[in-house]
Amino acid sequence: QYFLTLVASADLDNLRTFKPLDDSYQDLLTALETDWTHNRDEKFWKGVAGFLGYAFIRGYHRQAILWADRVTDNLSSLPTSLRYLVLNAALGIYLDSGRIEEATKFSEIMLQAKDEEDKYAALWRLHGKINLGYIANIQGEQHKAWDIQRSALADARQLNIPRALVRSLSMAARAGNSLAMSLRRTEPEHARRLFEDVDALTQEALTLVEPDASLYGFLTLLHSIGLLLQERWEAAYTSLKEAQRICLQEGSLALLMFAFWHESFCQVGMPDGGYERAALCYGAFCRLREQMDYKTLEATEEQSLQETLKNALGEQRYQQLLQQVQQLSLKTLVFNDCLTPAP
């Protein structure tokens, strides 16, 4: 049970604890399978929860979704304290995989956590509310998402658990960015105030989180997105490159995927129109999305970007860049921002 103990002790607030797992991934999968068959004790369930968190950061969603389905099908056999621990870990995988029905169901179960059954019940209720706010956001209900996340943030301040507060601040900032974006043309003053509120939330969260924590890269990316939505192109580009470097160093592939996605929009929006670099970034995004089987992006937004790039570059050059990016390392894509393969 060495590998289960190792993964159970992996800490999202200290990604250095993930390093030993990177060289033992296949051994970890074998250990999970063995104990699933022979020994589903407390150490096993904590190991599964740790594995789902590790897989969420490292982008191993294809394997993790299989384990998320297995364990959530067997929740009734778990003690209450372990049930919510496993559910909370599985929810991130369900959300990234576009399994919104399951994510909604399990978030609502977490909202029902009772204090007399679990000493962390208030924390699980908070995570359930945050997840429902996130679901509202990706379903296009920006006002609802903002209201839910503000309510969750008030709960998090009362709870006074630093990591929970940071997560709540970051998800409220994400919801605020989305709402501000939707109001930017119709209610510009309201949108401006929202962007200011979001920046304050992000900056507060950054003061509470260590650089080795998984949320540090997310918050840096959130700050970049806020600048991008305000069309502050140069500042957004600088911040996005920092976010990419952090995500690459952390091994946070889902965040790196989105950092490439947002850089593609930033390159298109800049005065000199960096369309070839934008195509490379979009290609890198597609590559990571396929690797992780990620499914929650709005199709219309992606189609608009594709059309913009094809119109600017021509179909042949566009396709050539998407093919060439498959041969480039992520490190090259992050650190060589002037990279443009020859026609």
Coordinates of C-alpha atoms in Angstrom, one line a residue:
Q1 CA 0.0 0.0 0.0
Y2 CA 3.0 2.3 -0.4
F3 CA 1.7 4.0 -3.5
L4 CA -1.8 4.6 -2.0
T5 CA -0.2 6.2 1.1
L6 CA 2.0 8.3 -1.2
V7 CA -0.9 9.6 -3.3
A8 CA -3.1 10.2 -0.2
S9 CA -0.5 12.5 1.2
A10 CA -0.2 14.5 -2.0
D11 CA -1.1 18.1 -1.2
L12 CA -2.8 20.5 -3.6
D13 CA -1.3 23.3 -1.6
N14 CA 2.2 22.0 -2.2
L15 CA 2.6 20.6 -5.7
R16 CA 6.1 19.5 -4.9
T17 CA 4.5 16.5 -3.2
F18 CA 3.3 15.4 -6.7
K19 CA 6.8 14.9 -8.0
P20 CA 7.3 11.3 -6.5
L21 CA 4.0 10.3 -8.2
D22 CA 5.2 11.4 -11.7
D23 CA 7.7 8.6 -11.8
S24 CA 5.4 6.0 -10.3
Y25 CA 2.1 6.6 -12.2
Q26 CA 1.7 3.0 -13.6
D27 CA 2.6 1.6 -10.2
L28 CA -0.1 3.8 -8.6
L29 CA -2.7 2.6 -11.1
T30 CA -1.7 -1.0 -10.4
A31 CA -2.0 -0.4 -6.6
L32 CA -5.5 1.1 -7.1
E33 CA -6.7 -1.9 -9.1
T34 CA -5.3 -4.3 -6.6
D35 CA -7.0 -2.7 -3.6
W36 CA -10.2 -2.2 -5.5
T37 CA -10.4 -6.0 -5.9
H38 CA -9.1 -7.1 -2.5
N39 CA -9.0 -4.4 0.1
R40 CA -11.3 -1.3 0.0
D41 CA -10.3 0.0 3.3
E42 CA -10.0 3.6 4.5
K43 CA -6.5 3.9 3.1
F44 CA -7.8 2.9 -0.3
W45 CA -10.5 5.5 -0.4
K46 CA -8.2 8.2 0.7
G47 CA -5.8 7.0 -2.0
V48 CA -8.5 7.3 -4.6
A49 CA -9.4 10.8 -3.5
G50 CA -5.7 11.7 -3.7
F51 CA -5.4 10.1 -7.1
L52 CA -8.4 12.1 -8.5
G53 CA -6.8 15.4 -7.3
Y54 CA -3.4 14.4 -8.7
A55 CA -5.0 13.4 -12.1
F56 CA -7.0 16.7 -12.2
I57 CA -3.8 18.7 -12.0
R58 CA -1.7 16.5 -14.3
G59 CA -4.3 16.1 -17.0
Y60 CA -4.9 12.4 -16.6
H61 CA -8.6 12.8 -17.1
R62 CA -9.2 9.8 -19.3
Q63 CA -8.1 7.4 -16.5
A64 CA -9.5 9.5 -13.7
I65 CA -13.1 9.6 -15.1
L66 CA -13.1 5.8 -15.0
W67 CA -12.2 5.9 -11.3
A68 CA -14.7 8.7 -10.6
D69 CA -17.5 6.5 -12.0
R70 CA -16.4 3.5 -10.1
V71 CA -16.2 5.2 -6.7
T72 CA -19.4 7.3 -7.1
D73 CA -21.3 4.1 -8.0
N74 CA -20.2 2.7 -4.5
L75 CA -20.7 5.8 -2.3
S76 CA -23.4 4.1 -0.2
S77 CA -20.7 1.7 1.2
L78 CA -18.5 4.5 2.4
P79 CA -18.5 6.1 5.9
T80 CA -19.9 9.6 5.6
S81 CA -16.6 11.4 6.2
L82 CA -14.9 9.5 3.3
R83 CA -18.0 9.9 1.1
Y84 CA -17.7 13.6 0.9
L85 CA -13.9 13.5 0.5
V86 CA -14.2 11.2 -2.5
L87 CA -17.1 13.2 -4.0
N88 CA -15.2 16.5 -3.8
A89 CA -12.3 15.0 -5.6
A90 CA -14.4 13.4 -8.3
L91 CA -16.3 16.6 -9.0
G92 CA -13.4 18.3 -10.6
I93 CA -13.0 15.5 -13.1
Y94 CA -16.7 15.4 -13.9
L95 CA -16.8 19.1 -14.5
D96 CA -13.7 19.1 -16.8
S97 CA -15.1 16.1 -18.7
G98 CA -18.4 17.9 -19.4
R99 CA -20.4 15.5 -17.2
I100 CA -22.7 18.3 -15.9
E101 CA -25.6 16.0 -14.9
E102 CA -23.4 14.0 -12.5
A103 CA -21.6 17.1 -11.3
T104 CA -24.9 18.8 -10.5
K105 CA -26.2 15.7 -8.7
F106 CA -23.1 15.3 -6.5
S107 CA -22.8 19.0 -5.8
E108 CA -26.4 19.0 -4.4
I109 CA -25.5 15.9 -2.3
M110 CA -22.6 17.9 -0.8
L111 CA -25.0 20.7 0.0
Q112 CA -26.9 18.3 2.3
A113 CA -23.8 17.4 4.5
K114 CA -24.9 17.4 8.1
D115 CA -22.7 18.7 11.0
E116 CA -23.6 15.8 13.2
E117 CA -22.4 13.3 10.7
D118 CA -19.1 14.9 9.6
K119 CA -17.0 17.5 11.3
Y120 CA -16.1 19.0 7.9
A121 CA -19.8 19.3 6.8
A122 CA -19.6 23.1 6.5
L123 CA -16.6 22.8 4.2
W124 CA -18.4 20.2 2.0
R125 CA -21.5 22.4 1.8
L126 CA -19.3 25.3 0.7
H127 CA -17.6 23.2 -2.1
G128 CA -21.0 22.0 -3.2
K129 CA -22.2 25.6 -3.5
I130 CA -19.0 26.7 -5.3
N131 CA -19.4 23.9 -7.8
L132 CA -23.1 24.8 -8.5
G133 CA -22.0 28.4 -9.2
Y134 CA -19.3 27.1 -11.6
I135 CA -21.9 25.0 -13.4
A136 CA -24.2 28.0 -13.7
N137 CA -21.3 29.9 -15.2
I138 CA -20.4 27.3 -17.9
Q139 CA -24.1 27.0 -18.8
G140 CA -24.2 30.8 -19.6
E141 CA -26.2 31.9 -16.5
Q142 CA -23.7 34.6 -15.5
H143 CA -25.9 36.6 -13.1
K144 CA -26.9 33.4 -11.3
A145 CA -23.3 32.2 -11.1
W146 CA -22.1 35.6 -9.7
D147 CA -24.9 35.5 -7.0
I148 CA -24.0 32.0 -6.0
Q149 CA -20.3 32.6 -5.8
R150 CA -20.8 35.8 -3.7
S151 CA -23.0 33.8 -1.3
A152 CA -20.3 31.1 -1.2
L153 CA -17.6 33.7 -0.5
A154 CA -19.6 35.0 2.5
D155 CA -19.8 31.4 3.8
A156 CA -16.0 30.9 3.2
R157 CA -15.2 34.1 5.2
Q158 CA -17.2 32.7 8.1
L159 CA -15.6 29.3 7.8
N160 CA -12.1 30.8 7.9
I161 CA -10.2 27.9 6.3
P162 CA -7.5 29.5 4.1
R163 CA -7.5 27.1 1.2
A164 CA -11.4 27.2 1.1
L165 CA -11.3 31.0 1.1
V166 CA -8.8 31.1 -1.7
R167 CA -10.8 28.7 -3.8
S168 CA -14.0 30.7 -3.2
L169 CA -12.2 34.0 -4.0
S170 CA -10.9 32.5 -7.2
M171 CA -14.2 31.1 -8.4
A172 CA -16.0 34.3 -7.5
A173 CA -13.5 36.2 -9.6
R174 CA -14.1 33.8 -12.5
A175 CA -17.8 34.3 -12.3
G176 CA -17.3 38.1 -12.1
N177 CA -15.1 38.1 -15.2
S178 CA -17.8 36.2 -17.1
L179 CA -20.6 38.5 -16.0
A180 CA -18.5 41.6 -16.8
M181 CA -17.7 40.3 -20.2
S182 CA -21.4 39.8 -20.9
L183 CA -22.2 43.4 -19.8
R184 CA -19.2 45.1 -21.5
R185 CA -21.2 46.4 -24.5
T186 CA -24.6 47.0 -23.0
E187 CA -23.7 48.2 -19.5
P188 CA -20.0 49.4 -19.7
E189 CA -20.0 51.2 -16.4
H190 CA -21.4 48.2 -14.6
A191 CA -18.8 46.0 -16.3
R192 CA -16.0 48.4 -15.4
R193 CA -17.0 48.2 -11.7
L194 CA -17.2 44.4 -11.9
F195 CA -13.7 44.2 -13.4
E196 CA -12.4 46.3 -10.5
D197 CA -14.2 44.0 -8.0
V198 CA -12.7 40.9 -9.7
D199 CA -9.2 42.4 -9.6
A200 CA -9.6 43.0 -5.8
L201 CA -10.8 39.4 -5.3
T202 CA -7.8 38.0 -7.3
Q203 CA -5.3 40.2 -5.5
E204 CA -6.7 39.2 -2.1
A205 CA -6.4 35.5 -3.0
L206 CA -2.9 35.9 -4.3
T207 CA -1.8 37.3 -0.9
L208 CA -3.2 34.1 0.8
V209 CA -1.7 31.4 -1.5
E210 CA 1.9 30.1 -1.7
P211 CA 3.6 29.9 -5.2
D212 CA 3.7 26.1 -4.9
A213 CA -0.1 25.8 -4.4
S214 CA -2.2 24.6 -7.4
L215 CA -4.4 27.7 -7.1
Y216 CA -1.5 30.1 -7.7
G217 CA -1.3 29.3 -11.4
F218 CA -5.1 29.5 -11.6
L219 CA -5.1 33.0 -10.0
T220 CA -2.4 34.2 -12.3
L221 CA -4.4 33.0 -15.3
L222 CA -7.5 34.7 -13.9
H223 CA -5.7 38.0 -13.6
S224 CA -4.6 37.6 -17.3
I225 CA -8.1 36.9 -18.4
G226 CA -9.4 40.0 -16.7
L227 CA -6.8 42.1 -18.5
L228 CA -7.7 40.3 -21.8
L229 CA -11.5 41.0 -21.4
Q230 CA -10.7 44.7 -20.9
E231 CA -8.7 44.6 -24.1
R232 CA -5.5 45.6 -22.3
W233 CA -3.6 43.5 -24.8
E234 CA 0.1 44.1 -23.9
A235 CA -0.5 43.7 -20.2
A236 CA -2.7 40.6 -20.8
Y237 CA 0.0 39.1 -23.0
T238 CA 2.7 39.6 -20.3
S239 CA 0.5 38.1 -17.7
L240 CA -0.5 35.2 -19.9
K241 CA 3.2 34.3 -20.5
E242 CA 3.8 34.3 -16.8
A243 CA 0.7 32.1 -16.2
Q244 CA 2.0 29.7 -18.9
R245 CA 5.4 29.4 -17.3
I246 CA 3.9 28.8 -13.9
C247 CA 1.5 26.1 -15.2
L248 CA 4.3 24.4 -17.2
Q249 CA 6.6 24.4 -14.1
E250 CA 3.7 23.1 -11.9
G251 CA 2.6 20.4 -14.4
S252 CA -0.9 21.9 -14.4
L253 CA -1.9 20.8 -17.9
A254 CA -5.6 21.9 -17.8
L255 CA -4.6 25.4 -16.8
L256 CA -1.8 25.5 -19.4
M257 CA -4.4 24.4 -22.0
F258 CA -6.5 27.4 -21.2
A259 CA -3.5 29.7 -21.1
F260 CA -2.8 28.8 -24.7
W261 CA -6.5 29.3 -25.6
H262 CA -6.5 32.8 -24.1
E263 CA -3.2 33.7 -25.7
S264 CA -4.7 32.9 -29.1
F265 CA -7.4 35.5 -28.5
C266 CA -4.8 37.9 -27.2
Q267 CA -2.6 37.5 -30.3
V268 CA -5.6 38.2 -32.6
G269 CA -6.6 41.2 -30.6
M270 CA -3.2 42.9 -30.5
P271 CA -2.7 45.8 -32.9
D272 CA -0.2 43.9 -35.1
G273 CA -2.4 40.8 -35.2
G274 CA -0.2 37.9 -34.4
Y275 CA -2.3 35.4 -36.3
E276 CA 0.4 32.7 -36.9
R277 CA 1.3 32.7 -33.2
A278 CA -2.4 32.6 -32.4
A279 CA -2.8 29.5 -34.6
L280 CA 0.1 27.8 -32.8
C281 CA -1.5 28.5 -29.4
Y282 CA -4.9 27.3 -30.6
G283 CA -3.2 24.1 -31.9
A284 CA -1.5 23.6 -28.5
F285 CA -4.9 24.0 -26.9
C286 CA -6.4 21.4 -29.2
R287 CA -3.6 19.0 -28.5
L288 CA -3.9 19.2 -24.7
R289 CA -7.7 19.0 -24.9
E290 CA -7.5 15.8 -26.9
Q291 CA -5.0 14.4 -24.5
M292 CA -7.2 15.1 -21.5
D293 CA -10.6 14.5 -23.2
Y294 CA -11.7 17.9 -22.0
K295 CA -15.3 18.9 -23.0
T296 CA -16.8 22.0 -21.5
L297 CA -15.7 24.8 -24.0
E298 CA -18.4 26.7 -25.9
A299 CA -18.5 25.5 -29.5
T300 CA -19.6 28.9 -30.9
E301 CA -16.6 30.7 -29.4
E302 CA -14.2 28.2 -30.8
Q303 CA -15.8 28.3 -34.3
S304 CA -15.5 32.1 -34.3
L305 CA -11.7 31.8 -33.5
Q306 CA -11.3 29.2 -36.2
E307 CA -13.0 31.4 -38.8
T308 CA -10.9 34.4 -37.8
L309 CA -7.6 32.5 -38.1
K310 CA -8.6 30.9 -41.5
N311 CA -9.6 34.3 -42.9
A312 CA -6.4 35.9 -41.8
L313 CA -4.0 33.0 -42.8
G314 CA -5.8 31.1 -45.5
E315 CA -7.0 27.5 -45.1
Q316 CA -3.7 25.9 -46.2
R317 CA -1.4 27.9 -43.8
Y318 CA -3.9 27.5 -41.0
Q319 CA -3.9 23.7 -41.3
Q320 CA -0.1 23.6 -41.7
L321 CA 0.4 25.5 -38.4
L322 CA -2.0 23.1 -36.6
Q323 CA -0.1 20.1 -37.9
Q324 CA 3.4 21.6 -37.1
V325 CA 2.5 22.4 -33.5
Q326 CA 2.1 18.7 -32.9
Q327 CA 5.8 18.3 -33.3
L328 CA 6.8 21.1 -30.8
S329 CA 7.3 20.6 -27.1
L330 CA 5.2 22.4 -24.6
K331 CA 8.3 24.1 -23.3
T332 CA 9.2 25.4 -26.7
L333 CA 5.7 26.8 -27.2
V334 CA 5.8 28.5 -23.8
F335 CA 9.2 30.0 -23.9
N336 CA 9.7 30.8 -27.6
D337 CA 7.0 33.4 -28.1
C338 CA 8.4 34.5 -31.5
L339 CA 8.2 30.9 -32.8
T340 CA 6.7 30.7 -36.3
P341 CA 7.4 27.5 -38.3
A342 CA 8.3 28.2 -41.9
P343 CA 5.7 27.7 -44.6

